[in-house]
Amino acid sequence: MEIKLHSNATTTPRTRKYIQESAKTDGELAEELNISVDTVRRWRKRADCYDKSHRPNTIHRALSHEQESMLIFLRVRLALSLDELLEAARLLIQQGISRASVSRMLQNWQLSRMAKPTLSQTPGHFTLDTFSLPETISHKQGELLVFSERTSGYMAVALRERGSEEVAEPLVGFLREGLPLAVLSLTAKSCSFTHKLAGELGVPLQAVEQEAWLEKAGQGNYHQALEALLNGERFDKRLGLGAVLLEFEDLLNKRIIRSRLKNLTPEAWLKLHHSHR
């Protein structure tokens, strides 16, 4: 059997056993073995001859600012409860994260309490968030579009090619036909792209200023490889960005059950109550 000693160990299991069985005084043993009297006394009190593990009983996995920002985004845009956010965190962002860590994060961002959307409102009013993608994450795609519908908690994502200024027809077609609900309005930062997109969809655009939590989230360092930002149970670094996003979208819409939706997933709730397809 292989015995691993701590790097600063001054005795071996064989020496420790000798100490425990010896009739000599502490001082005599210390002089004989060229160790301190305290070491002799410590091992005489022990019932075994092996080092105790220095590994903590509970390993707490810390969240980076960038990971916190992604979770705060899900919390605000999808109205996730603490337990729902914890499940999303473990699946998507940081496996093994504790409930206490997520709760503490919400306190630090002053988002422990949040008003839940009423289910009486007709779903279909989407918020659009656009995020620039550094080349460390994608060489070809320059912008991530996230469409979130807060009533149902449904989310859809799309990518825009780097340097593109036009509204691509596939994006418009996807928003018209590829969702389980109709887009009734867009809430987004006012810019040429969002005005064009709302016009193509034939829906009103509600222009908003950047929220304080989004400004704080933007202070992170996102010029990192994707595997440096994501460490969830379902993250596969072999996949490209598009495939990773589709996996995340699928988990959020079809796996994580929402208590406020009567214990249904967003997609199941929409099909049951508001399907228009």
Short mmCIF file of C-alpha atoms in Angstrom, two decimals:
data_model
loop_
_atom_site.label_atom_id
_atom_site.label_comp_id
_atom_site.label_asym_id
_atom_site.label_seq_id
_atom_site.Cartn_x
_atom_site.Cartn_y
_atom_site.Cartn_z
CA MET A 1 0.00 0.00 0.00
CA GLU A 2 1.34 3.44 -0.91
CA ILE A 3 1.63 5.81 2.06
CA LYS A 4 1.58 9.53 1.22
CA LEU A 5 3.22 11.79 3.80
CA HIS A 6 2.58 15.50 4.18
CA SER A 7 5.37 17.57 2.68
CA ASN A 8 6.50 18.79 6.13
CA ALA A 9 6.29 15.42 7.91
CA THR A 10 9.27 14.65 10.19
CA THR A 11 8.28 11.06 10.99
CA THR A 12 7.10 7.97 9.14
CA PRO A 13 4.31 5.58 10.17
CA ARG A 14 6.98 3.08 11.30
CA THR A 15 8.66 5.70 13.50
CA ARG A 16 5.32 6.76 14.96
CA LYS A 17 4.46 3.17 15.86
CA TYR A 18 7.85 2.85 17.58
CA ILE A 19 7.11 6.03 19.57
CA GLN A 20 3.73 4.72 20.69
CA GLU A 21 5.13 1.34 21.81
CA SER A 22 8.35 2.59 23.43
CA ALA A 23 8.85 2.70 27.22
CA LYS A 24 11.44 5.47 26.92
CA THR A 25 10.75 9.02 28.08
CA ASP A 26 9.68 11.77 25.68
CA GLY A 27 13.08 13.41 25.94
CA GLU A 28 14.97 10.21 25.26
CA LEU A 29 12.91 9.46 22.16
CA ALA A 30 13.26 13.02 20.88
CA GLU A 31 17.05 12.84 21.19
CA GLU A 32 17.22 9.36 19.66
CA LEU A 33 15.04 10.19 16.66
CA ASN A 34 16.26 13.77 16.24
CA ILE A 35 12.76 15.24 16.51
CA SER A 36 11.09 17.64 18.93
CA VAL A 37 9.58 16.57 22.25
CA ASP A 38 6.24 18.02 21.06
CA THR A 39 6.25 15.67 18.07
CA VAL A 40 6.85 12.69 20.36
CA ARG A 41 4.01 13.74 22.67
CA ARG A 42 1.64 14.35 19.76
CA TRP A 43 2.11 10.87 18.32
CA ARG A 44 1.91 9.18 21.72
CA LYS A 45 -1.58 10.64 22.11
CA ARG A 46 -2.74 9.41 18.70
CA ALA A 47 -4.45 6.04 18.23
CA ASP A 48 -3.05 5.56 14.71
CA CYS A 49 0.16 6.22 12.82
CA TYR A 50 -1.11 8.13 9.78
CA ASP A 51 -1.45 11.77 8.84
CA LYS A 52 -4.88 13.34 8.98
CA SER A 53 -6.16 14.75 5.72
CA HIS A 54 -5.62 18.47 5.23
CA ARG A 55 -8.52 18.56 2.79
CA PRO A 56 -11.54 20.48 4.19
CA ASN A 57 -14.65 18.47 4.94
CA THR A 58 -16.71 20.77 2.75
CA ILE A 59 -15.26 22.25 -0.42
CA HIS A 60 -16.78 25.62 -1.33
CA ARG A 61 -16.51 26.57 -4.97
CA ALA A 62 -16.28 30.31 -5.47
CA LEU A 63 -18.00 32.18 -8.28
CA SER A 64 -16.05 34.68 -10.34
CA HIS A 65 -17.52 38.11 -11.06
CA GLU A 66 -18.25 36.98 -14.61
CA GLN A 67 -20.08 33.87 -13.41
CA GLU A 68 -22.06 35.90 -10.89
CA SER A 69 -23.05 38.29 -13.66
CA MET A 70 -24.44 35.45 -15.78
CA LEU A 71 -26.47 34.14 -12.85
CA ILE A 72 -27.78 37.60 -11.98
CA PHE A 73 -28.88 37.95 -15.59
CA LEU A 74 -30.88 34.71 -15.32
CA ARG A 75 -32.31 35.78 -11.97
CA VAL A 76 -33.59 39.12 -13.26
CA ARG A 77 -34.66 38.23 -16.78
CA LEU A 78 -36.29 34.85 -16.01
CA ALA A 79 -37.50 35.58 -12.45
CA LEU A 80 -35.82 32.44 -11.10
CA SER A 81 -36.25 31.54 -7.44
CA LEU A 82 -33.18 30.80 -5.30
CA ASP A 83 -33.50 27.04 -5.76
CA GLU A 84 -34.14 27.37 -9.50
CA LEU A 85 -31.11 29.64 -9.80
CA LEU A 86 -29.04 27.12 -7.84
CA GLU A 87 -30.00 24.37 -10.30
CA ALA A 88 -29.12 26.62 -13.23
CA ALA A 89 -25.81 27.53 -11.59
CA ARG A 90 -24.80 23.90 -11.11
CA LEU A 91 -25.87 22.81 -14.57
CA LEU A 92 -24.56 25.77 -16.53
CA ILE A 93 -22.05 27.87 -14.60
CA GLN A 94 -20.27 26.19 -11.67
CA GLN A 95 -20.87 22.60 -10.64
CA GLY A 96 -20.82 21.97 -6.91
CA ILE A 97 -21.70 25.54 -5.93
CA SER A 98 -23.58 25.67 -2.63
CA ARG A 99 -27.00 27.16 -1.99
CA ALA A 100 -25.44 29.46 0.62
CA SER A 101 -22.99 30.83 -1.97
CA VAL A 102 -25.80 31.65 -4.40
CA SER A 103 -27.85 33.25 -1.63
CA ARG A 104 -24.86 35.34 -0.54
CA MET A 105 -24.30 36.43 -4.14
CA LEU A 106 -27.90 37.67 -4.38
CA GLN A 107 -27.43 39.64 -1.16
CA ASN A 108 -24.25 41.23 -2.47
CA TRP A 109 -26.05 42.29 -5.64
CA GLN A 110 -29.07 43.45 -3.59
CA LEU A 111 -31.36 41.04 -5.42
CA SER A 112 -32.41 38.71 -2.60
CA ARG A 113 -36.00 39.84 -3.00
CA MET A 114 -37.62 40.39 -6.34
CA ALA A 115 -41.20 40.89 -7.46
CA LYS A 116 -42.51 37.96 -9.49
CA PRO A 117 -44.36 38.62 -12.74
CA THR A 118 -48.07 37.92 -12.71
CA LEU A 119 -49.26 34.99 -14.80
CA SER A 120 -52.38 36.90 -15.79
CA GLN A 121 -50.36 38.98 -18.26
CA THR A 122 -50.34 37.62 -21.79
CA PRO A 123 -46.82 36.33 -22.51
CA GLY A 124 -44.96 37.53 -25.58
CA HIS A 125 -43.37 40.76 -24.38
CA PHE A 126 -39.68 40.05 -24.90
CA THR A 127 -36.63 41.83 -23.53
CA LEU A 128 -33.66 41.84 -25.90
CA ASP A 129 -30.14 42.06 -24.48
CA THR A 130 -27.15 42.29 -26.81
CA PHE A 131 -23.63 41.38 -25.72
CA SER A 132 -20.41 41.87 -27.67
CA LEU A 133 -18.39 38.67 -27.96
CA PRO A 134 -14.59 38.86 -27.71
CA GLU A 135 -12.57 36.83 -30.19
CA THR A 136 -11.37 34.61 -27.35
CA ILE A 137 -14.91 33.20 -27.31
CA SER A 138 -15.79 33.38 -31.01
CA HIS A 139 -13.77 34.50 -34.03
CA LYS A 140 -16.73 34.60 -36.41
CA GLN A 141 -19.66 35.63 -34.22
CA GLY A 142 -19.42 39.13 -32.82
CA GLU A 143 -22.64 39.55 -30.88
CA LEU A 144 -24.88 37.43 -28.68
CA LEU A 145 -28.60 38.23 -28.71
CA VAL A 146 -30.69 37.04 -25.76
CA PHE A 147 -34.48 37.23 -25.98
CA SER A 148 -36.17 36.65 -22.62
CA GLU A 149 -39.89 36.52 -21.85
CA ARG A 150 -40.31 37.21 -18.14
CA THR A 151 -43.89 36.02 -17.62
CA SER A 152 -43.12 32.48 -18.76
CA GLY A 153 -39.38 32.56 -18.13
CA TYR A 154 -38.76 31.44 -21.71
CA MET A 155 -35.43 32.33 -23.31
CA ALA A 156 -34.10 32.22 -26.88
CA VAL A 157 -30.61 33.05 -28.09
CA ALA A 158 -29.11 34.01 -31.45
CA LEU A 159 -25.69 34.99 -32.78
CA ARG A 160 -24.75 37.79 -35.19
CA GLU A 161 -21.67 37.69 -37.37
CA ARG A 162 -18.88 40.06 -36.48
CA GLY A 163 -19.26 43.40 -38.26
CA SER A 164 -22.84 42.74 -39.42
CA GLU A 165 -25.16 45.74 -39.38
CA GLU A 166 -28.27 44.33 -41.04
CA VAL A 167 -31.14 42.32 -39.58
CA ALA A 168 -30.71 38.84 -41.00
CA GLU A 169 -33.79 37.19 -42.51
CA PRO A 170 -33.19 33.90 -40.65
CA LEU A 171 -33.39 35.78 -37.34
CA VAL A 172 -36.70 37.37 -38.25
CA GLY A 173 -38.04 34.03 -39.46
CA PHE A 174 -36.95 32.33 -36.24
CA LEU A 175 -38.67 34.94 -34.08
CA ARG A 176 -41.84 34.66 -36.15
CA GLU A 177 -42.07 30.89 -36.52
CA GLY A 178 -39.51 29.21 -34.26
CA LEU A 179 -40.86 30.20 -30.85
CA PRO A 180 -43.72 28.59 -28.91
CA LEU A 181 -45.35 32.03 -28.54
CA ALA A 182 -45.82 35.15 -30.63
CA VAL A 183 -43.58 38.17 -30.11
CA LEU A 184 -45.91 41.00 -29.09
CA SER A 185 -43.31 43.66 -28.24
CA LEU A 186 -39.59 44.22 -27.73
CA THR A 187 -37.93 46.02 -24.83
CA ALA A 188 -34.33 46.91 -25.62
CA LYS A 189 -31.69 49.60 -25.71
CA SER A 190 -32.46 52.03 -28.50
CA CYS A 191 -30.17 51.59 -31.50
CA SER A 192 -30.40 51.14 -35.25
CA PHE A 193 -30.50 47.35 -35.00
CA THR A 194 -33.29 47.11 -32.41
CA HIS A 195 -35.43 49.63 -34.32
CA LYS A 196 -34.95 47.67 -37.55
CA LEU A 197 -35.73 44.36 -35.85
CA ALA A 198 -38.92 45.66 -34.24
CA GLY A 199 -39.94 47.09 -37.62
CA GLU A 200 -39.34 43.76 -39.39
CA LEU A 201 -41.42 41.97 -36.77
CA GLY A 202 -44.14 44.61 -36.84
CA VAL A 203 -44.10 45.06 -33.05
CA PRO A 204 -43.56 48.12 -30.84
CA LEU A 205 -40.13 48.81 -29.37
CA GLN A 206 -39.89 50.06 -25.82
CA ALA A 207 -36.51 51.75 -25.46
CA VAL A 208 -34.83 51.52 -22.04
CA GLU A 209 -31.61 52.74 -20.46
CA GLN A 210 -29.02 50.31 -19.16
CA GLU A 211 -29.92 48.95 -15.73
CA ALA A 212 -27.52 49.35 -12.78
CA TRP A 213 -26.94 45.61 -12.36
CA LEU A 214 -26.09 45.27 -16.06
CA GLU A 215 -23.58 48.08 -15.77
CA LYS A 216 -21.96 46.30 -12.81
CA ALA A 217 -21.96 43.01 -14.73
CA GLY A 218 -20.17 44.68 -17.62
CA GLN A 219 -17.16 45.47 -15.43
CA GLY A 220 -15.93 41.88 -15.63
CA ASN A 221 -13.18 40.47 -17.82
CA TYR A 222 -14.88 38.45 -20.55
CA HIS A 223 -11.80 38.26 -22.78
CA GLN A 224 -11.26 34.66 -21.74
CA ALA A 225 -11.83 31.28 -23.30
CA LEU A 226 -15.31 29.86 -22.75
CA GLU A 227 -14.00 27.05 -20.52
CA ALA A 228 -12.51 29.68 -18.19
CA LEU A 229 -15.97 31.21 -17.70
CA LEU A 230 -18.14 28.09 -17.57
CA ASN A 231 -17.72 25.02 -15.39
CA GLY A 232 -21.25 23.61 -15.17
CA GLU A 233 -22.19 19.94 -15.12
CA ARG A 234 -23.57 20.16 -18.65
CA PHE A 235 -20.83 22.31 -20.17
CA ASP A 236 -18.79 20.45 -22.79
CA LYS A 237 -15.69 22.38 -23.88
CA ARG A 238 -15.49 20.26 -27.04
CA LEU A 239 -18.63 21.97 -28.38
CA GLY A 240 -18.66 25.24 -30.29
CA LEU A 241 -20.34 28.35 -28.91
CA GLY A 242 -23.56 27.80 -30.86
CA ALA A 243 -23.97 24.25 -29.59
CA VAL A 244 -23.24 25.33 -26.00
CA LEU A 245 -25.90 28.04 -26.20
CA LEU A 246 -28.48 25.63 -27.63
CA GLU A 247 -27.77 23.22 -24.77
CA PHE A 248 -28.21 26.00 -22.22
CA GLU A 249 -31.39 27.19 -23.91
CA ASP A 250 -32.78 23.66 -23.84
CA LEU A 251 -32.00 23.22 -20.14
CA LEU A 252 -33.59 26.53 -19.17
CA ASN A 253 -36.73 26.05 -21.25
CA LYS A 254 -37.31 22.30 -20.92
CA ARG A 255 -35.63 21.03 -17.77
CA ILE A 256 -35.64 23.53 -14.90
CA ILE A 257 -39.14 23.42 -13.39
CA ARG A 258 -40.56 26.75 -12.14
CA SER A 259 -42.63 26.78 -8.97
CA ARG A 260 -44.55 29.88 -10.05
CA LEU A 261 -45.60 28.06 -13.25
CA LYS A 262 -47.35 25.38 -11.18
CA ASN A 263 -44.25 23.16 -11.32
CA LEU A 264 -43.98 23.20 -15.10
CA THR A 265 -41.09 24.18 -17.34
CA PRO A 266 -41.54 27.36 -19.42
CA GLU A 267 -42.09 25.41 -22.63
CA ALA A 268 -44.59 23.02 -21.01
CA TRP A 269 -46.50 25.92 -19.45
CA LEU A 270 -46.67 27.81 -22.74
CA LYS A 271 -47.90 24.75 -24.63
CA LEU A 272 -50.58 24.17 -22.02
CA HIS A 273 -51.85 27.72 -21.71
CA HIS A 274 -50.65 29.95 -24.54
CA SER A 275 -49.70 27.89 -27.57
CA HIS A 276 -50.36 29.78 -30.84
CA ARG A 277 -48.73 27.31 -33.24
#
